[in-house]
mmCIF file of C-alpha atoms and ligand atoms in Angstrom:
data_model
loop_
_atom_site.group_PDB
_atom_site.id
_atom_site.type_symbol
_atom_site.label_atom_id
_atom_site.label_comp_id
_atom_site.label_asym_id
_atom_site.label_seq_id
_atom_site.Cartn_x
_atom_site.Cartn_y
_atom_site.Cartn_z
ATOM 1 C CA MET A 1 -46.042 -11.833 -48.294
ATOM 2 C CA ASN A 2 -49.854 -12.622 -48.021
ATOM 3 C CA GLY A 3 -50.630 -8.670 -48.689
ATOM 4 C CA LEU A 4 -52.986 -8.874 -45.099
ATOM 5 C CA ARG A 5 -53.190 -6.003 -43.221
ATOM 6 C CA ILE A 6 -54.259 -7.262 -39.217
ATOM 7 C CA GLY A 7 -55.938 -4.991 -37.138
ATOM 8 C CA LEU A 8 -55.458 -5.140 -33.713
ATOM 9 C CA PHE A 9 -56.976 -3.261 -30.354
ATOM 10 C CA ASP A 10 -56.342 -3.051 -26.319
ATOM 11 C CA SER A 11 -56.822 -0.257 -23.911
ATOM 12 C CA GLY A 12 -53.006 0.373 -24.042
ATOM 13 C CA VAL A 13 -50.146 -1.039 -24.492
ATOM 14 C CA GLY A 14 -51.348 -5.161 -23.227
ATOM 15 C CA GLY A 15 -52.005 -5.955 -26.793
ATOM 16 C CA LEU A 16 -48.744 -5.161 -28.136
ATOM 17 C CA THR A 17 -47.653 -8.524 -26.133
ATOM 18 C CA VAL A 18 -50.399 -10.404 -28.848
ATOM 19 C CA LEU A 19 -48.318 -7.664 -31.671
ATOM 20 C CA ARG A 20 -45.266 -9.323 -30.227
ATOM 21 C CA ARG A 21 -46.257 -12.909 -30.684
ATOM 22 C CA LEU A 22 -47.779 -11.727 -34.202
ATOM 23 C CA LEU A 23 -44.699 -10.755 -35.616
ATOM 24 C CA GLU A 24 -42.511 -13.184 -34.341
ATOM 25 C CA ARG A 25 -44.492 -15.528 -36.066
ATOM 26 C CA HIS A 26 -44.919 -13.890 -39.045
ATOM 27 C CA PRO A 27 -42.421 -11.255 -39.310
ATOM 28 C CA GLY A 28 -42.986 -8.026 -41.066
ATOM 29 C CA GLN A 29 -47.106 -8.669 -40.975
ATOM 30 C CA PRO A 30 -48.753 -5.576 -42.257
ATOM 31 C CA CYS A 31 -50.302 -4.765 -38.808
ATOM 32 C CA LEU A 32 -52.397 -1.295 -37.521
ATOM 33 C CA TYR A 33 -52.340 -1.181 -33.861
ATOM 34 C CA LEU A 34 -54.575 0.608 -31.647
ATOM 35 C CA ALA A 35 -54.913 1.600 -28.422
ATOM 36 C CA ASP A 36 -58.410 3.076 -26.913
ATOM 37 C CA SER A 37 -55.478 4.689 -24.139
ATOM 38 C CA ALA A 38 -58.332 7.081 -23.017
ATOM 39 C CA ARG A 39 -60.785 5.085 -22.028
ATOM 40 C CA VAL A 40 -57.918 2.444 -20.244
ATOM 41 C CA PRO A 41 -58.801 0.086 -18.672
ATOM 42 C CA TYR A 42 -61.303 -1.535 -19.534
ATOM 43 C CA GLY A 43 -61.895 -3.684 -16.874
ATOM 44 C CA GLY A 44 -63.409 -1.752 -14.559
ATOM 45 C CA ARG A 45 -66.470 -0.576 -16.794
ATOM 46 C CA SER A 46 -69.923 -2.034 -17.178
ATOM 47 C CA PRO A 47 -70.870 -4.651 -19.397
ATOM 48 C CA LEU A 48 -72.707 -2.687 -21.163
ATOM 49 C CA GLN A 49 -69.839 0.078 -22.001
ATOM 50 C CA ILE A 50 -67.702 -2.551 -23.131
ATOM 51 C CA ARG A 51 -69.810 -3.765 -25.818
ATOM 52 C CA SER A 52 -70.947 -0.238 -26.326
ATOM 53 C CA ILE A 53 -66.530 0.792 -26.374
ATOM 54 C CA ALA A 54 -66.143 -2.478 -28.728
ATOM 55 C CA ALA A 55 -68.827 -1.771 -31.741
ATOM 56 C CA GLU A 56 -67.144 1.924 -31.393
ATOM 57 C CA VAL A 57 -63.277 0.399 -31.578
ATOM 58 C CA ILE A 58 -64.208 -1.931 -34.587
ATOM 59 C CA SER A 59 -66.092 0.104 -36.628
ATOM 60 C CA TRP A 60 -63.260 2.598 -36.769
ATOM 61 C CA LEU A 61 -60.678 -0.393 -37.203
ATOM 62 C CA ILE A 62 -63.053 -1.547 -40.305
ATOM 63 C CA GLU A 63 -63.135 1.797 -41.716
ATOM 64 C CA GLN A 64 -59.206 2.220 -41.559
ATOM 65 C CA ARG A 65 -59.503 -1.307 -44.508
ATOM 66 C CA ILE A 66 -58.109 -4.114 -42.680
ATOM 67 C CA ASP A 67 -58.639 -7.994 -43.412
ATOM 68 C CA ALA A 68 -58.785 -9.592 -40.420
ATOM 69 C CA VAL A 69 -59.872 -7.776 -36.499
ATOM 70 C CA VAL A 70 -56.965 -9.722 -33.149
ATOM 71 C CA MET A 71 -59.268 -8.596 -30.224
ATOM 72 C CA ALA A 72 -55.977 -8.458 -28.376
ATOM 73 C CA CYS A 73 -57.840 -7.552 -25.342
ATOM 74 C CA ASN A 74 -59.779 -10.438 -23.163
ATOM 75 C CA THR A 75 -61.759 -7.853 -21.399
ATOM 76 C CA THR A 76 -63.743 -7.256 -25.046
ATOM 77 C CA ASN A 77 -63.538 -10.773 -26.320
ATOM 78 C CA ALA A 78 -65.539 -11.704 -22.893
ATOM 79 C CA LEU A 79 -67.956 -9.735 -23.025
ATOM 80 C CA ALA A 80 -68.581 -8.679 -27.021
ATOM 81 C CA TYR A 81 -67.698 -11.213 -28.984
ATOM 82 C CA ASP A 82 -70.661 -11.400 -30.602
ATOM 83 C CA VAL A 83 -70.996 -7.762 -30.961
ATOM 84 C CA ALA A 84 -67.609 -7.892 -32.823
ATOM 85 C CA THR A 85 -68.180 -10.537 -35.150
ATOM 86 C CA SER A 86 -71.511 -8.548 -36.257
ATOM 87 C CA VAL A 87 -69.646 -5.034 -36.810
ATOM 88 C CA ALA A 88 -66.977 -6.737 -38.635
ATOM 89 C CA ASN A 89 -66.948 -7.566 -42.170
ATOM 90 C CA VAL A 90 -63.818 -10.079 -41.554
ATOM 91 C CA PRO A 91 -62.529 -12.366 -39.909
ATOM 92 C CA VAL A 92 -62.729 -11.926 -35.800
ATOM 93 C CA TYR A 93 -59.717 -13.780 -34.247
ATOM 94 C CA GLY A 94 -60.664 -13.884 -30.202
ATOM 95 C CA LEU A 95 -58.103 -15.117 -27.358
ATOM 96 C CA ILE A 96 -60.797 -16.747 -25.108
ATOM 97 C CA ASP A 97 -61.773 -19.361 -27.549
ATOM 98 C CA SER A 98 -58.077 -19.858 -29.233
ATOM 99 C CA VAL A 99 -56.712 -20.875 -26.195
ATOM 100 C CA ALA A 100 -59.925 -22.661 -23.909
ATOM 101 C CA ARG A 101 -58.999 -25.352 -27.048
ATOM 102 C CA THR A 102 -55.713 -26.450 -26.228
ATOM 103 C CA ILE A 103 -56.277 -26.819 -22.633
ATOM 104 C CA ARG A 104 -54.919 -29.862 -21.157
ATOM 105 C CA TRP A 105 -55.472 -29.695 -17.435
ATOM 106 C CA GLN A 106 -58.049 -30.730 -15.338
ATOM 107 C CA ARG A 107 -57.556 -27.461 -12.588
ATOM 108 C CA VAL A 108 -57.028 -24.481 -14.394
ATOM 109 C CA GLY A 109 -56.481 -21.067 -12.996
ATOM 110 C CA VAL A 110 -57.139 -17.549 -14.796
ATOM 111 C CA LEU A 111 -55.843 -13.962 -14.016
ATOM 112 C CA ALA A 112 -58.088 -11.211 -15.715
ATOM 113 C CA THR A 113 -59.321 -8.435 -15.189
ATOM 114 C CA ALA A 114 -62.594 -7.804 -12.591
ATOM 115 C CA ALA A 115 -64.402 -7.481 -15.816
ATOM 116 C CA THR A 116 -63.146 -10.780 -17.723
ATOM 117 C CA ALA A 117 -63.500 -12.429 -14.418
ATOM 118 C CA ARG A 118 -67.238 -11.796 -13.487
ATOM 119 C CA SER A 119 -68.196 -13.033 -16.916
ATOM 120 C CA GLY A 120 -67.287 -16.178 -16.307
ATOM 121 C CA ALA A 121 -66.064 -16.897 -20.743
ATOM 122 C CA TYR A 122 -62.764 -18.530 -19.701
ATOM 123 C CA ALA A 123 -64.934 -21.357 -17.449
ATOM 124 C CA ASP A 124 -67.384 -21.552 -20.640
ATOM 125 C CA GLN A 125 -64.792 -21.086 -22.865
ATOM 126 C CA ILE A 126 -62.716 -24.269 -21.635
ATOM 127 C CA ARG A 127 -65.825 -26.540 -20.528
ATOM 128 C CA ARG A 128 -66.834 -26.664 -24.138
ATOM 129 C CA TYR A 129 -63.647 -28.430 -25.090
ATOM 130 C CA ARG A 130 -63.194 -30.072 -21.375
ATOM 131 C CA PRO A 131 -66.977 -30.631 -20.394
ATOM 132 C CA HIS A 132 -65.181 -31.641 -16.362
ATOM 133 C CA ALA A 133 -62.397 -28.944 -16.128
ATOM 134 C CA GLN A 134 -62.305 -27.120 -12.847
ATOM 135 C CA VAL A 135 -61.671 -23.262 -13.638
ATOM 136 C CA HIS A 136 -61.144 -20.938 -11.209
ATOM 137 C CA GLU A 137 -61.391 -17.095 -12.497
ATOM 138 C CA GLN A 138 -59.650 -14.578 -10.615
ATOM 139 C CA GLY A 139 -60.418 -10.536 -11.040
ATOM 140 C CA CYS A 140 -57.164 -8.695 -10.273
ATOM 141 C CA PRO A 141 -57.837 -5.153 -10.605
ATOM 142 C CA GLN A 142 -54.538 -3.354 -9.906
ATOM 143 C CA PHE A 143 -52.454 -4.977 -12.387
ATOM 144 C CA VAL A 144 -53.435 -2.603 -15.282
ATOM 145 C CA PRO A 145 -53.390 0.576 -13.888
ATOM 146 C CA MET A 146 -49.787 -0.326 -12.477
ATOM 147 C CA ILE A 147 -48.561 -1.615 -15.927
ATOM 148 C CA GLU A 148 -50.103 1.602 -17.644
ATOM 149 C CA ALA A 149 -48.459 3.364 -15.521
ATOM 150 C CA GLY A 150 -44.782 1.788 -15.620
ATOM 151 C CA ARG A 151 -44.747 0.559 -12.419
ATOM 152 C CA LEU A 152 -43.236 -2.840 -12.377
ATOM 153 C CA GLU A 153 -41.016 -2.208 -10.259
ATOM 154 C CA ASP A 154 -43.208 -1.413 -7.370
ATOM 155 C CA PRO A 155 -43.274 -3.786 -4.280
ATOM 156 C CA MET A 156 -46.814 -3.366 -3.969
ATOM 157 C CA LEU A 157 -47.376 -5.300 -7.126
ATOM 158 C CA ARG A 158 -45.501 -8.160 -5.907
ATOM 159 C CA ARG A 159 -47.588 -8.154 -2.829
ATOM 160 C CA GLU A 160 -51.061 -7.846 -5.207
ATOM 161 C CA ALA A 161 -49.506 -10.510 -7.383
ATOM 162 C CA GLN A 162 -49.326 -12.967 -4.174
ATOM 163 C CA ARG A 163 -53.051 -12.160 -3.041
ATOM 164 C CA TYR A 164 -54.368 -12.801 -6.279
ATOM 165 C CA LEU A 165 -52.369 -16.381 -7.037
ATOM 166 C CA SER A 166 -52.828 -17.325 -3.500
ATOM 167 C CA PRO A 167 -57.068 -18.602 -3.858
ATOM 168 C CA LEU A 168 -55.662 -20.444 -7.510
ATOM 169 C CA LEU A 169 -52.566 -21.902 -5.360
ATOM 170 C CA ALA A 170 -55.415 -22.664 -2.668
ATOM 171 C CA SER A 171 -57.136 -25.063 -5.319
ATOM 172 C CA ARG A 172 -53.929 -27.140 -6.330
ATOM 173 C CA VAL A 173 -54.494 -25.551 -10.369
ATOM 174 C CA GLU A 174 -51.508 -26.761 -12.518
ATOM 175 C CA ALA A 175 -51.893 -24.253 -15.189
ATOM 176 C CA VAL A 176 -52.179 -20.184 -14.775
ATOM 177 C CA LEU A 177 -53.056 -18.282 -18.206
ATOM 178 C CA LEU A 178 -52.519 -14.917 -18.541
ATOM 179 C CA GLY A 179 -56.499 -14.075 -19.186
ATOM 180 C CA CYS A 180 -55.382 -10.278 -19.658
ATOM 181 C CA THR A 181 -53.190 -8.985 -22.227
ATOM 182 C CA HIS A 182 -51.469 -6.746 -20.279
ATOM 183 C CA TYR A 183 -50.081 -9.818 -17.566
ATOM 184 C CA PRO A 184 -47.231 -11.307 -20.074
ATOM 185 C CA LEU A 185 -45.541 -7.919 -19.357
ATOM 186 C CA LEU A 186 -45.273 -9.540 -15.520
ATOM 187 C CA GLU A 187 -44.069 -12.656 -16.626
ATOM 188 C CA PRO A 188 -40.749 -12.828 -14.715
ATOM 189 C CA LEU A 189 -42.688 -11.889 -11.608
ATOM 190 C CA LEU A 190 -45.684 -14.544 -11.984
ATOM 191 C CA CYS A 191 -42.733 -16.902 -12.472
ATOM 192 C CA GLU A 192 -41.050 -16.706 -9.546
ATOM 193 C CA LEU A 193 -44.182 -16.778 -7.454
ATOM 194 C CA LEU A 194 -45.568 -19.618 -8.399
ATOM 195 C CA PRO A 195 -44.147 -22.820 -8.461
ATOM 196 C CA ASP A 196 -42.350 -25.264 -11.107
ATOM 197 C CA SER A 197 -44.960 -27.159 -11.552
ATOM 198 C CA VAL A 198 -47.607 -24.990 -12.672
ATOM 199 C CA ALA A 199 -47.156 -24.407 -16.076
ATOM 200 C CA LEU A 200 -48.072 -20.198 -17.293
ATOM 201 C CA VAL A 201 -49.985 -19.492 -20.047
ATOM 202 C CA ASP A 202 -50.515 -16.942 -23.262
ATOM 203 C CA PRO A 203 -53.554 -17.366 -24.566
ATOM 204 C CA ALA A 204 -51.692 -14.756 -27.491
ATOM 205 C CA GLN A 205 -49.631 -18.266 -28.487
ATOM 206 C CA ALA A 206 -52.576 -20.042 -28.844
ATOM 207 C CA LEU A 207 -53.968 -17.459 -31.034
ATOM 208 C CA THR A 208 -50.983 -16.460 -33.057
ATOM 209 C CA GLU A 209 -50.582 -20.063 -34.308
ATOM 210 C CA ARG A 210 -55.193 -19.963 -35.248
ATOM 211 C CA LEU A 211 -53.738 -17.293 -37.528
ATOM 212 C CA ASP A 212 -51.678 -19.641 -39.505
ATOM 213 C CA SER A 213 -54.652 -20.387 -41.582
ATOM 214 C CA LEU A 214 -55.168 -16.822 -42.748
ATOM 215 C CA LEU A 215 -51.484 -15.549 -42.795
ATOM 216 C CA GLY A 216 -50.207 -19.056 -43.992
ATOM 217 C CA ARG A 217 -47.162 -21.266 -41.665
ATOM 218 C CA PRO A 218 -44.286 -19.296 -41.284
ATOM 219 C CA GLU A 219 -41.472 -20.519 -42.988
ATOM 220 C CA VAL A 220 -38.908 -21.154 -40.131
ATOM 221 C CA PRO A 221 -40.011 -21.643 -36.832
ATOM 222 C CA LEU A 222 -39.405 -19.306 -34.097
ATOM 223 C CA HIS A 223 -38.546 -19.546 -30.153
ATOM 224 C CA LEU A 224 -41.682 -17.637 -29.023
ATOM 225 C CA SER A 225 -40.528 -15.038 -26.311
ATOM 226 C CA THR A 226 -41.750 -12.291 -24.280
ATOM 227 C CA ARG A 227 -37.742 -10.217 -24.342
ATOM 228 C CA PRO A 228 -37.671 -7.254 -26.086
ATOM 229 C CA ARG A 229 -35.348 -8.229 -29.293
ATOM 230 C CA PRO A 230 -35.109 -6.386 -32.451
ATOM 231 C CA LEU A 231 -38.983 -6.953 -34.538
ATOM 232 C CA ASP A 232 -39.740 -6.231 -37.967
ATOM 233 C CA LEU A 233 -42.435 -2.936 -37.461
ATOM 234 C CA SER A 234 -42.300 -1.617 -40.944
ATOM 235 C CA GLY A 235 -45.324 -2.409 -41.947
ATOM 236 C CA CYS A 236 -47.380 -1.216 -38.531
ATOM 237 C CA ARG A 237 -48.652 1.546 -38.180
ATOM 238 C CA PHE A 238 -49.745 2.636 -34.603
ATOM 239 C CA CYS A 239 -52.979 5.018 -33.496
ATOM 240 C CA VAL A 240 -53.861 6.168 -29.729
ATOM 241 C CA THR A 241 -56.917 7.752 -28.189
ATOM 242 C CA GLY A 242 -55.100 8.956 -25.570
ATOM 243 C CA SER A 243 -51.664 10.305 -25.304
ATOM 244 C CA PRO A 244 -49.536 9.714 -28.364
ATOM 245 C CA GLU A 245 -46.186 10.551 -26.139
ATOM 246 C CA ALA A 246 -47.314 8.177 -23.496
ATOM 247 C CA PHE A 247 -48.004 5.337 -25.274
ATOM 248 C CA ALA A 248 -44.617 5.634 -27.363
ATOM 249 C CA ARG A 249 -42.436 5.885 -24.007
ATOM 250 C CA ALA A 250 -44.522 2.719 -22.432
ATOM 251 C CA ALA A 251 -44.549 0.687 -25.486
ATOM 252 C CA GLU A 252 -40.725 1.597 -25.780
ATOM 253 C CA PRO A 253 -39.244 -1.825 -23.575
ATOM 254 C CA TRP A 254 -41.665 -4.278 -25.496
ATOM 255 C CA LEU A 255 -41.135 -3.324 -28.672
ATOM 256 C CA GLY A 256 -37.076 -2.899 -28.297
ATOM 257 C CA THR A 257 -37.634 0.223 -30.575
ATOM 258 C CA ARG A 258 -39.831 3.937 -29.982
ATOM 259 C CA PRO A 259 -42.915 3.715 -32.504
ATOM 260 C CA MET A 260 -44.146 6.433 -34.386
ATOM 261 C CA VAL A 261 -47.917 6.915 -33.096
ATOM 262 C CA GLU A 262 -50.920 9.196 -34.138
ATOM 263 C CA SER A 263 -53.384 10.634 -32.882
ATOM 264 C CA VAL A 264 -57.025 9.473 -33.553
ATOM 265 C CA THR A 265 -60.417 10.265 -32.148
ATOM 266 C CA LEU A 266 -63.181 7.784 -32.310
ATOM 267 C CA ARG A 267 -66.269 9.140 -30.742
ATOM 268 C CA ALA A 268 -68.989 8.767 -33.046
ATOM 269 C CA GLU A 269 -70.204 12.036 -32.929
ATOM 270 C CA ALA A 270 -66.209 13.350 -33.084
ATOM 271 C CA ARG A 271 -66.375 11.964 -36.318
ATOM 272 C CA ALA A 272 -69.120 13.180 -37.545
ATOM 273 C CA SER A 273 -68.426 16.645 -36.786
HETATM 274 N N1 DGL B 1 -55.617 -5.909 -22.249
HETATM 275 C C1 DGL B 1 -56.990 -5.841 -21.305
HETATM 276 C C2 DGL B 1 -57.614 -7.342 -21.518
HETATM 277 O O1 DGL B 1 -57.032 -8.395 -21.680
HETATM 278 C C3 DGL B 1 -57.594 -4.755 -21.527
HETATM 279 C C4 DGL B 1 -57.467 -4.102 -19.660
HETATM 280 C C5 DGL B 1 -57.959 -3.055 -19.231
HETATM 281 O O2 DGL B 1 -57.964 -2.444 -19.927
HETATM 282 O O3 DGL B 1 -58.571 -3.266 -18.107
HETATM 283 O O4 DGL B 1 -58.564 -7.280 -20.707
#
């Protein structure tokens, strides 16, 4: 084992889809996962709020002595990557740049939070590598609140998904990127609604492959899947700013086990008092 500890953060359970891919590729890797669930969702917040949240969350992770930051949240990645790199004294890995460099299609759709879609960050990054790519970014404000509430079977979710996919399909996209880490949890539904010819891409795969340069190449190539199966969580610590019970309950289906979760307070004023 490389002895490094990776700090990951998200507003809630979404970043677990990144943690899952990381642990599938690097079993037993020590990780600290912070869910800022007291402030979920991030996607409806202003750029200023998102930047100040990112600074606070990353400062807290750095205080916990981690060796690298994984922004397991596209919204902060889109609006505050520069904040992250200026606050962190360790390497910072983002999803957007990681996947942008692997894009091989001409017409690409992105499903994302409203804030990420508005920022245009996916289009900007993809065009750095493919200047003529057509990128259609679709904000999906209903997804995160419904996923956090565990409403995966709610018929409204299907209707919303159809509504969000329709402009992308009208633009004849060849691939749809899951531009929010909560969305891989909707993969079965999205696969059902998309024609087979449209690729569904989880940026976490490109990010975890990029982490090989820090963590070393995995000894055994693993089939990556978002379906629950036993993961080695022995080196993981889970912290939340909201309810530990609610997070542990929501995390269980995605980790295959109910994690031990600690409650933490981030706000600078609370830490000082
Ligand atoms: N899962 C995060 C993302 O990738 C944040 C979603 C939210 O809190 O709105 O954007």
